[in-house]
Coordinates of C-alpha atoms in Angstrom, one line a residue:
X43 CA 20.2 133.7 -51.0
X44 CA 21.9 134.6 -54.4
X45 CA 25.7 133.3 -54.3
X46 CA 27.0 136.5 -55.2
X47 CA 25.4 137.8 -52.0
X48 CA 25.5 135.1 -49.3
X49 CA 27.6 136.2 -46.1
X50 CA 29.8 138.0 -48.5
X51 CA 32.1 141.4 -47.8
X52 CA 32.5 142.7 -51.4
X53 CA 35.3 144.7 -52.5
X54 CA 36.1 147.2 -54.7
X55 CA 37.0 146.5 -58.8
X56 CA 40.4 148.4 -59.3
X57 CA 42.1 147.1 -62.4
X58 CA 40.8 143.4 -63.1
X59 CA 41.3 143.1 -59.0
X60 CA 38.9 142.7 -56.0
X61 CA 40.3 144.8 -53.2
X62 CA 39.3 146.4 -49.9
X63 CA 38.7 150.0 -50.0
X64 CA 42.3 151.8 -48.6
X65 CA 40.3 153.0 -45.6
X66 CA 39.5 149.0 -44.9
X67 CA 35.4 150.5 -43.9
X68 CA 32.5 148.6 -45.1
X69 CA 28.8 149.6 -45.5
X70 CA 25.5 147.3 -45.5
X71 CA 23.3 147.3 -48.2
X72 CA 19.8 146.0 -47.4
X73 CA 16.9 144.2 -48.9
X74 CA 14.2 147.0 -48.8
X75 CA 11.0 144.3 -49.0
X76 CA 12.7 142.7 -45.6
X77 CA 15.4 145.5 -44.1
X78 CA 17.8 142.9 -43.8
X79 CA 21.4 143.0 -44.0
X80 CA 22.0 141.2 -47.7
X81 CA 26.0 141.6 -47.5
X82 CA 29.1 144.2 -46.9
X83 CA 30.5 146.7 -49.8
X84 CA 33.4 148.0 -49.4
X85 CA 33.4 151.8 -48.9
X86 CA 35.4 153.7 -51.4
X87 CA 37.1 157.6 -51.1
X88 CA 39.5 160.0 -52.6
X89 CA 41.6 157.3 -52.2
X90 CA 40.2 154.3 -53.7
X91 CA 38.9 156.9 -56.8
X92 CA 42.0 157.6 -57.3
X93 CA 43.8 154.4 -57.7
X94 CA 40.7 153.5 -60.3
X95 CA 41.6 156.7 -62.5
X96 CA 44.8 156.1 -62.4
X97 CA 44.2 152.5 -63.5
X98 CA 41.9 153.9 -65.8
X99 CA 44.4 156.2 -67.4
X100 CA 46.7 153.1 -67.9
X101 CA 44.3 151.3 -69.9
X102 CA 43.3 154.0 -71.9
X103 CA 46.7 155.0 -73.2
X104 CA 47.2 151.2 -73.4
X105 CA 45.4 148.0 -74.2
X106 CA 42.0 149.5 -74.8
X107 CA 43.2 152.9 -76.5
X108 CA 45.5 150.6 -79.1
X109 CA 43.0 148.1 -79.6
X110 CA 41.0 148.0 -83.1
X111 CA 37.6 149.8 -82.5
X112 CA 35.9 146.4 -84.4
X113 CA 37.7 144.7 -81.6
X114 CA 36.2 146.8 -79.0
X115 CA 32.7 146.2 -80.3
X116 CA 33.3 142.4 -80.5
X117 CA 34.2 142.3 -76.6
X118 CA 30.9 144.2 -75.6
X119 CA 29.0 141.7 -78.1
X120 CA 31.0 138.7 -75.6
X121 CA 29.6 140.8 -72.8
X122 CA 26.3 141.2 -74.2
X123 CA 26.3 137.3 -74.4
X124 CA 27.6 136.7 -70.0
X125 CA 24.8 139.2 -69.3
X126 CA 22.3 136.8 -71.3
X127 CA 23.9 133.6 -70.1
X128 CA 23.8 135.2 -66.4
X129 CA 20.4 136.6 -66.8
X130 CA 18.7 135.1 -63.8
X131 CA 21.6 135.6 -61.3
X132 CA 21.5 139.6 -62.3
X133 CA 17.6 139.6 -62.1
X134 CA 17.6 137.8 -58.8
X135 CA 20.4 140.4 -57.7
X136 CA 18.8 143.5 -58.7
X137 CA 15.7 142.3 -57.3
X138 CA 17.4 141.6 -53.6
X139 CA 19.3 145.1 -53.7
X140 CA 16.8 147.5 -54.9
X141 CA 13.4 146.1 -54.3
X142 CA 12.3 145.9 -58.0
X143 CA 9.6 142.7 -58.7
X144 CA 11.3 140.2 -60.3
X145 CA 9.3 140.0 -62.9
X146 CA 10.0 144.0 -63.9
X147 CA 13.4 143.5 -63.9
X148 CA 12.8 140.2 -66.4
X149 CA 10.7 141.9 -68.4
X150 CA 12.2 145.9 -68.7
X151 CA 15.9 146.0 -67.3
X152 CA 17.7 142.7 -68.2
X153 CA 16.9 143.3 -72.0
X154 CA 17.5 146.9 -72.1
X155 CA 20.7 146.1 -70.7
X156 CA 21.5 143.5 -73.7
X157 CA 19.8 146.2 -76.0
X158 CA 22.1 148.8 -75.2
X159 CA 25.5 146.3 -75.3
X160 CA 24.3 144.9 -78.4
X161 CA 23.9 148.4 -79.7
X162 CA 26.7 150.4 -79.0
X163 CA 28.9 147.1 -80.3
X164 CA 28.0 147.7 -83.7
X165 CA 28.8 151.3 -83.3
X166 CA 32.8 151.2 -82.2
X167 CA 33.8 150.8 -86.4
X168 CA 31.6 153.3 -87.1
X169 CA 32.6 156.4 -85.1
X170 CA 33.7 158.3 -88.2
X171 CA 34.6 162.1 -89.0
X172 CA 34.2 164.0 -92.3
X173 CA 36.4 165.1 -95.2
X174 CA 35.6 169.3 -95.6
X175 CA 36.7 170.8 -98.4
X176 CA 38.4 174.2 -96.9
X177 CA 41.0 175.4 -99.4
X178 CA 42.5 173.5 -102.5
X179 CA 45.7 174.3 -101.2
X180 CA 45.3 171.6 -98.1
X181 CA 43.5 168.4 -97.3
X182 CA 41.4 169.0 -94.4
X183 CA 39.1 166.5 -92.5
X184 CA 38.0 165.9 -88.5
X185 CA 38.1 162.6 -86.9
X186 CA 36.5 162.0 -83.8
X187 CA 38.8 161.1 -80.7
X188 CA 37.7 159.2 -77.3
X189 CA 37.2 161.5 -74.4
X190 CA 39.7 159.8 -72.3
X191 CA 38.7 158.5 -68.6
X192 CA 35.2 158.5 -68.1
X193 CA 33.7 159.3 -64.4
X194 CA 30.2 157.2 -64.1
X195 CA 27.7 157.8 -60.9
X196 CA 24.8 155.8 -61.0
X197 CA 21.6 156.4 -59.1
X198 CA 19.3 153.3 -57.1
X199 CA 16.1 153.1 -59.0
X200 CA 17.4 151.7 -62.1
X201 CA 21.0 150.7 -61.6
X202 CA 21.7 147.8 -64.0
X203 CA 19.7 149.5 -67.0
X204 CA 21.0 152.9 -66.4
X205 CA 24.9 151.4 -65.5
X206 CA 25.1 150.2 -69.0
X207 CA 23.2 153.2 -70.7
X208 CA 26.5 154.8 -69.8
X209 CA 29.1 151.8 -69.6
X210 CA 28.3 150.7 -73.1
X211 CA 28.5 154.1 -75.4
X212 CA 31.8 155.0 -73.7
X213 CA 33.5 151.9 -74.2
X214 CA 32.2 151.5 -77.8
X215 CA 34.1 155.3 -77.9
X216 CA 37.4 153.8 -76.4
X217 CA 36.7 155.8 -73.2
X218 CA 37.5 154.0 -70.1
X219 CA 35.3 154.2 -67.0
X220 CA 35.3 154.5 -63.3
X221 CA 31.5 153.7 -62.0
X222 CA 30.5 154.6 -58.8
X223 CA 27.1 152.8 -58.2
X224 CA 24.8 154.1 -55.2
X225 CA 26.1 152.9 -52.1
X226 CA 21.6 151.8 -52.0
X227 CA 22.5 149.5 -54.7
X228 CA 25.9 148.0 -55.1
X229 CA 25.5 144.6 -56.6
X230 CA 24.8 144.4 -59.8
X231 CA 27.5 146.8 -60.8
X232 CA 30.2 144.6 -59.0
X233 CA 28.7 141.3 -61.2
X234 CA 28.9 143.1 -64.3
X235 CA 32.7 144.4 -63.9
X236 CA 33.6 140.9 -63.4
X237 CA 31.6 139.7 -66.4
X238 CA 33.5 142.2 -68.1
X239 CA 36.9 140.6 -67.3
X240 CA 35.7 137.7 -68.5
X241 CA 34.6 139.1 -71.6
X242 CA 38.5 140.1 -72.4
X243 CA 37.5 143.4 -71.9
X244 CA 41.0 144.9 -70.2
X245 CA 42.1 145.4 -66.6
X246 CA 41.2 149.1 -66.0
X247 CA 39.3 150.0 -68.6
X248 CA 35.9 149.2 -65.6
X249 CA 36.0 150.0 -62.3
X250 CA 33.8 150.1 -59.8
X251 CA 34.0 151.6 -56.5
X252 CA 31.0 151.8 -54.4
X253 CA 30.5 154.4 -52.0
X254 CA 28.7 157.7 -50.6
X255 CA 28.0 160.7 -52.8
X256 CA 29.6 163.1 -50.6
X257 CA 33.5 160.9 -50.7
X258 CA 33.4 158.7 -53.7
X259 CA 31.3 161.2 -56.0
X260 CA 32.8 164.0 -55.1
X261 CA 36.0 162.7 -55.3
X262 CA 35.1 161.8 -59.2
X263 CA 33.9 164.9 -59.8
X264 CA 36.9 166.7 -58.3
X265 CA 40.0 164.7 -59.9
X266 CA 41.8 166.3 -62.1
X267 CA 42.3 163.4 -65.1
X268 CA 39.0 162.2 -65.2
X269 CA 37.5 163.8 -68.1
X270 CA 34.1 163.1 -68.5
X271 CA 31.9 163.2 -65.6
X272 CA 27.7 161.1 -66.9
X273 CA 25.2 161.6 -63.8
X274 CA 22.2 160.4 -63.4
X275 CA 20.4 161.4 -60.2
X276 CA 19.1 164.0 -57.9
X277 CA 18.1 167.9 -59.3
X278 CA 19.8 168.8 -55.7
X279 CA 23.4 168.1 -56.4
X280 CA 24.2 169.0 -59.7
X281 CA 25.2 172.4 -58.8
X282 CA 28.0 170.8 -56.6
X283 CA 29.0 168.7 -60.1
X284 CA 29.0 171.7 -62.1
X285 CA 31.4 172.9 -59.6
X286 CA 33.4 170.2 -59.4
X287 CA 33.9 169.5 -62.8
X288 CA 34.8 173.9 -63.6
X289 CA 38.7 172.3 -61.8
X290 CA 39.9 170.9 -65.5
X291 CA 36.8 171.8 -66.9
X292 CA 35.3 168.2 -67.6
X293 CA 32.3 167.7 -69.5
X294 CA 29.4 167.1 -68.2
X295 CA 26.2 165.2 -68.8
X296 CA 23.2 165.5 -66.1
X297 CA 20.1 163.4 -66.0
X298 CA 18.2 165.1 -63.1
X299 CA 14.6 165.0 -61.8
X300 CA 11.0 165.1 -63.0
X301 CA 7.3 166.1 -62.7
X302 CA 6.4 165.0 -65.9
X303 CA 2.2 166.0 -66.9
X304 CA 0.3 163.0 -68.3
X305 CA -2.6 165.2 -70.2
X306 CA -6.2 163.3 -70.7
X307 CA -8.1 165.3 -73.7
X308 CA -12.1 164.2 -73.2
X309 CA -11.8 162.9 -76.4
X310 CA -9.3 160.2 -75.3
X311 CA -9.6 156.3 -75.1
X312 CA -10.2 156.4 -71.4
X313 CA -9.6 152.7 -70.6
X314 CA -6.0 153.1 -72.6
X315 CA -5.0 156.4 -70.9
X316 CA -6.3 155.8 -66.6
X317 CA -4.1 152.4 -67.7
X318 CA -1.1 154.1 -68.8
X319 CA -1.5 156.9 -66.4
X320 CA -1.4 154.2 -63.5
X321 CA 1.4 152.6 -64.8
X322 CA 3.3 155.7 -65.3
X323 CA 2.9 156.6 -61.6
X324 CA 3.2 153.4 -60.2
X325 CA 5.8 151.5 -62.1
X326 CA 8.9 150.9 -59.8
X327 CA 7.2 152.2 -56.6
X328 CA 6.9 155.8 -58.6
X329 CA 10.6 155.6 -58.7
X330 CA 11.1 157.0 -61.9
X331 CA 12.6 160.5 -63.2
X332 CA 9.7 160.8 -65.7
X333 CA 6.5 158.9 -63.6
X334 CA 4.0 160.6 -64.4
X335 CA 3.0 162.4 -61.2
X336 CA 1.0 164.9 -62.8
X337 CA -2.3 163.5 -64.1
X338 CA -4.1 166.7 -66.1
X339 CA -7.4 165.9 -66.6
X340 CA -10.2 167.6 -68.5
X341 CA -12.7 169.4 -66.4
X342 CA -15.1 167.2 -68.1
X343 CA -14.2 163.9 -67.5
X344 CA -12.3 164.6 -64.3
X345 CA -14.7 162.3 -61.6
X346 CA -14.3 159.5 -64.0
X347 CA -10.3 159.5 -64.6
X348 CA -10.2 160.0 -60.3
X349 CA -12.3 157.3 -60.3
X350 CA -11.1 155.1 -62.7
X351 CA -7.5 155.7 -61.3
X352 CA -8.5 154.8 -57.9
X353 CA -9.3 151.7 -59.1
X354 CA -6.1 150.8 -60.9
X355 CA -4.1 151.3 -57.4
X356 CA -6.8 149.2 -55.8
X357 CA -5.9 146.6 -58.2
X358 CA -2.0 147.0 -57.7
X359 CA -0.5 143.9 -55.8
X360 CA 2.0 144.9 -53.4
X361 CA 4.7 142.3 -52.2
X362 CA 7.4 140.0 -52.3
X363 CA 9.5 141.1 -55.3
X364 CA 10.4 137.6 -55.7
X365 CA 6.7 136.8 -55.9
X366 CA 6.2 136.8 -59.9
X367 CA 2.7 137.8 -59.0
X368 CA 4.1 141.2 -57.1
X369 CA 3.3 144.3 -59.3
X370 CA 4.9 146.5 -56.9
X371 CA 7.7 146.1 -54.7
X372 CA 9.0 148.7 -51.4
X373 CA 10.6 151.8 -51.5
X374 CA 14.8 151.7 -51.9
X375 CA 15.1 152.7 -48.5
X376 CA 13.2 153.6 -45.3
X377 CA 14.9 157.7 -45.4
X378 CA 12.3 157.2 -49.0
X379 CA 9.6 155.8 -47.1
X380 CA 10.1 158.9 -45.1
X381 CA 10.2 161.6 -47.6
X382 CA 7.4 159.9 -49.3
X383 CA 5.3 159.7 -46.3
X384 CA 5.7 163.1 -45.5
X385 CA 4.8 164.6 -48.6
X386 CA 1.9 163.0 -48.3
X387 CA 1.1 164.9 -45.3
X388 CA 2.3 167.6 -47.1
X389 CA -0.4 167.3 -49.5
X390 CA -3.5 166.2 -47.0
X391 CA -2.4 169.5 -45.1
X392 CA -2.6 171.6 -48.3
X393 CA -5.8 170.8 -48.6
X394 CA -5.6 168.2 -51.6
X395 CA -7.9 164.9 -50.8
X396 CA -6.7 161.6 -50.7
X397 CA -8.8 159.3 -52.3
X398 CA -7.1 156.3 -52.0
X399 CA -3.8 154.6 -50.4
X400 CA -1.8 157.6 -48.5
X401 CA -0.2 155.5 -45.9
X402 CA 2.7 152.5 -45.1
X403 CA 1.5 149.1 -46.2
X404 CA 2.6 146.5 -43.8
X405 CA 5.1 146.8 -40.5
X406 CA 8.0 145.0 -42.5
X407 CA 9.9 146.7 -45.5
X408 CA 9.6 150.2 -47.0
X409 CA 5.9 149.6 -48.6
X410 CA 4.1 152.2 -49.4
X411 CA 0.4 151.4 -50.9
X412 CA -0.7 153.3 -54.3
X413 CA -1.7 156.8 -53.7
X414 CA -4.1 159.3 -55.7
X415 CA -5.1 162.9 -54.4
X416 CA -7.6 164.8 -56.0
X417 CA -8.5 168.0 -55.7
X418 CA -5.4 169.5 -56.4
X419 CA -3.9 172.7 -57.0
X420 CA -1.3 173.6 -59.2
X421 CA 0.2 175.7 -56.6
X422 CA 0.2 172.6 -54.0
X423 CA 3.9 171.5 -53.4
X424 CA 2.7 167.9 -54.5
X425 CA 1.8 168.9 -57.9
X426 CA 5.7 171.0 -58.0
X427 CA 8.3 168.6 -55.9
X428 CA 9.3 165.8 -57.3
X429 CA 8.3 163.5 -54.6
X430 CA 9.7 159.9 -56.4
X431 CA 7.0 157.5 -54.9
X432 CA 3.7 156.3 -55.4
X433 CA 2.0 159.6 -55.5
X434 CA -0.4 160.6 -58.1
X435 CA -1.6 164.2 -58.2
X436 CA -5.0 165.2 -60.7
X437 CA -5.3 168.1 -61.3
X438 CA -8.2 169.8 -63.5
X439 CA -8.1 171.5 -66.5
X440 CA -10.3 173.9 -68.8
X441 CA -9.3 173.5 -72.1
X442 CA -5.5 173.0 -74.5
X443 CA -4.6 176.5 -73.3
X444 CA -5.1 175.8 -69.8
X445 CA -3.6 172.6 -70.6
X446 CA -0.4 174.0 -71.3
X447 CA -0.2 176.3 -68.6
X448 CA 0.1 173.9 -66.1
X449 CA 2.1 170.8 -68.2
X450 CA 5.3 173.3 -68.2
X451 CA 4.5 175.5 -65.3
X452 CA 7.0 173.2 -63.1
X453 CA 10.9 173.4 -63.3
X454 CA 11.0 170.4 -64.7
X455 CA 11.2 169.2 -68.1
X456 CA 11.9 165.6 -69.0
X457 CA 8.7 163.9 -70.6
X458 CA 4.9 164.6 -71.2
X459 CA 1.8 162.8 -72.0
X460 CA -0.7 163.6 -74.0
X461 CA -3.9 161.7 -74.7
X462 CA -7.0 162.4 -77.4
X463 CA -8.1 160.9 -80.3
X464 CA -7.2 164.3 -82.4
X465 CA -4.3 163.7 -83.7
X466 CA -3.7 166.9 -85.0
X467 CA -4.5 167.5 -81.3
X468 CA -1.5 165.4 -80.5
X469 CA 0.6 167.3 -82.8
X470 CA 0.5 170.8 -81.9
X471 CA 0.8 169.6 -78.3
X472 CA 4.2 167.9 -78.9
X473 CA 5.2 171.5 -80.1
X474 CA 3.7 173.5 -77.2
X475 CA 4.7 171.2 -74.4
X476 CA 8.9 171.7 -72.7
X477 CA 10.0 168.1 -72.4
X478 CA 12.6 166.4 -73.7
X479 CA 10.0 163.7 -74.3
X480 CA 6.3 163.9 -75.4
X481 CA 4.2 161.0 -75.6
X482 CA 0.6 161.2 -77.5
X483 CA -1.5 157.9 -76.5
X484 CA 1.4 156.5 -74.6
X485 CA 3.5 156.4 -71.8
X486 CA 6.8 155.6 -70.5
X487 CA 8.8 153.4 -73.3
X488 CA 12.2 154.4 -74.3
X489 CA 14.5 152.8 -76.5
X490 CA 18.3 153.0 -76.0
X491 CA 18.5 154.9 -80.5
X492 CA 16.4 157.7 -79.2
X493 CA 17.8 160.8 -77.5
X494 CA 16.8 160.7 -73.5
X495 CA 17.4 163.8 -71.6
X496 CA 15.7 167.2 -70.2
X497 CA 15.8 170.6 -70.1
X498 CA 15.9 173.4 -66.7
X499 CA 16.0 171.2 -63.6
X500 CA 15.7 168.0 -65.2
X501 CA 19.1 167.5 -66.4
X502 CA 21.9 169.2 -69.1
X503 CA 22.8 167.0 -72.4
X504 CA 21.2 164.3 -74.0
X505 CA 21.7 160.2 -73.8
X506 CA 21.7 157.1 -76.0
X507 CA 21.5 156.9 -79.4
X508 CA 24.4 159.0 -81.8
X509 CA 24.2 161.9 -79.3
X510 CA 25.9 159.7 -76.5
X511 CA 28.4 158.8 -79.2
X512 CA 29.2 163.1 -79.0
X513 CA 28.9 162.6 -75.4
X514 CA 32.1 160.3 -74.8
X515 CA 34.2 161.8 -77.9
X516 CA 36.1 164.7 -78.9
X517 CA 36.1 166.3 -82.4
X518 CA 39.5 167.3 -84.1
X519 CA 40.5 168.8 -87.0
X520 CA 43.4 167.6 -89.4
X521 CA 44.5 170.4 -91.5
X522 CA 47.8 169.0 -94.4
X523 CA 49.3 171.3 -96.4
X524 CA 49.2 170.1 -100.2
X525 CA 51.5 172.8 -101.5
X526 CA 49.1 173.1 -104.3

């Protein structure tokens, strides 16, 4: 077992320190290909939240708020550099904790994560305002201030990428941050607040408290100095942030849910698109706000895409997640297994057919084998619930028109697929579809200098790129009087 892991009780980051939570409790968090124990986490509350903003505060006003912003950006650059150097013990460790193949992790998460670092380093000397010409009688210009403390919840399915998507453009900012990883997934959020010690990166200015949504995350989202509350994670809470954060009126950026449409054109490079269209559903267990649940096929063509895709899922290897080999590893957690499980008999009760898959794999570990059901309806709660597994839905459609009408006629609206070889095709579909994304003869990549974000149920606000630098500052205006 890792030696982070191995018959460990780990406790909570509170400025530079490992400490028990003040409640002394302790939660298991389990490897999801075995369901056994992997260590103890410390449980944080109110209490332990509240220790880390106020250590939070400290360092902001302090070291970190005085330091030079080049400074700032060199210490993420040192961080950027453990993470590399570390690589293999934060791959093993996400691996163990969330269920994700090795090789995934390897290949998508670990470099993202030194992406994003590397990135936001080089912008902390360049957060700049503008010099506006009001009156002639006045020098007047904005600069752009951090936000302050920064209140970070994380969600399980990609903890390490998505942890530094919002650790790295704060701190670049000179916000300070209180993470609260999902109790699911603890680990890797621990290592890095520890490589960030070592990085010289201040006491305070990263905490991480573990914990339960309804204590630790509440109690962010309740405290009175955090300022800045970044979720990412289920469509079903963020009225209770909104709520939350209306107490001292925080700002607030949501990453929510998906049902994004992956649209196949007859026209389309079918090996390319049923290829994509797998991946899209099936890459981390379909544990991915924008999988690409909905499969909208052309009338035409529609036996052969079903077909085609009921091949791919044949040909996915579940396993191990250690196993390089394993393409696809469990579910995060057996209450998943469950919800996933059930929507399937949600949708063989509906009336949709299941044409391959629809059941556990295995007696051991939250595996659930590749599913595809055809013969669905738009109306079917499988083609409008976000169900976050393995489940691919086709669905049938006439012609662009129709096409439309059922990519947006969801609640959701975080990314799209579109497939044909018209490009002018492509084009007026990117206008016509609601998604924060749209990809035409692709599917899935992101890059950490393009906006990420929804609209309606799938989130509020934007990430990466400049707009997270917007995200985790403040604008003011400096207005002096030249007497002339």
């Amino acid at each position: 077992m890792n030696q982070f892991t191995a018959g460990k009780h780990h406790d909570l980051l509170i400025d530079g320190q490992r400490v028990p939570a003040a409640s002394g409790r302790y939660f298991e968090t389990r490897d999801p290909s075995t369901e056994e124990v992997i260590a103890l986490v410390a449980e944080a509350d109110a209490a332990d939240v509240d220790a880390a903003v106020r250590s939070a505060r400290a360092a902001f006003e302090g070291t970190w708020g005085q330091m030079r912003p080049a400074d700032r950006g060199l210490a993420l650059l040192r961080l950027a550099e453990f993470v590399r150097r570390d690589q293999e013990e934060l791959v093993e460790l996400e691996s163990l904790d969330s269920g994700k193949p090795v090789s995934a992790v390897r290949r998508q998460d670990l470099p993202a994560v030194i992406d994003t670092l590397i990135y936001y380093a080089g912008w902390a000397d360049k957060i700049s305002g503008q010099v506006i010409p009001a009156r002639t009688d006045a020098l007047t210009y904005t600069v752009r201030e951090p936000m302050g403390v920064v209140g970070a919840i994380i969600p399980w399915n990609f903890p390490l990428m998505i942890g530094m998507w919002k650790i790295a453009p704060a701190l670049a900012c000179g916000c300070t941050v209180v993470l609260k990883p999902a109790e699911l997934t603890p680990l890797t959020a621990l290592k890095i607040g520890e490589l960030a010690l070592e990085a010289g990166i201040p006491a305070g200015v990263l905490n991480v408290v573990p914990g339960f949504g309804k204590t630790a995350g509440q109690a962010i989202v309740d405290h009175p100095d955090i300022d800045k509350v970044t979720f990412t994670g289920s469509p079903g809470v963020w009225r209770q942030i909104l709520q939350g954060a209306a107490g001292n009126l925080k700002r607030v950026t949501l990453e929510l849910g998906g049902k994004s449409a992956n649209v196949i054109f007859p026209d389309a490079d079918l090996d390319s698109a049923v290829k994509a269209a797998g991946s899209g559903i099936f890459f981390n267990t379909g544990q991915v706000c924008s999988a690409g649940s909905r499969i909208l096929a052309h009338r035409s063509i529609y036996d052969e895409v079903v077909e085609r895709l009921v091949a791919r899922a044949q040909g996915v290897r579940l396993g191990d997640p250690r196993d390089s080999g394993t393409s696809m590893g469990p579910l995060i957690s057996g209450t998943q297994m469950e919800r996933v499980l059930n929507y399937i008999e949600i949708g063989r009760n509906e009336g949709a057919r299941i044409a391959v898959g629809g059941a556990r794999h295995g007696d051991r570990g939250y595996y659930v084998a590749p599913t595809v059901f055809a013969g669905v309806e738009h109306e079917m709660r499988i083609s409008q619930e976000e169900i976050f597994g393995p489940v691919a839905a086709v669905i049938p459609f006439e012609d662009e028109d129709d096409a439309v009408r059922l990519a947006n006629g969801t609640s959701y609206s975080l990314a799209a697929g579109v497939w044909s070889a018209d490009i002018t095709l492509g084009h007026r579909m990117t206008r016509r579809l609601k998604a924060g994304t749209v990809w035409v003869n692709t599917y899935g990549p992101t890059d950490v200098r393009l906006p990420w974000g929804g609209m309606r149920d799938s989130g509020y606000g934007r990430e990466h790129g400049d707009i997270a630098i917007e995200n985790f500052t403040e604008p003011k205006v400096v207005w002096i009087n030249t007497g002339r």
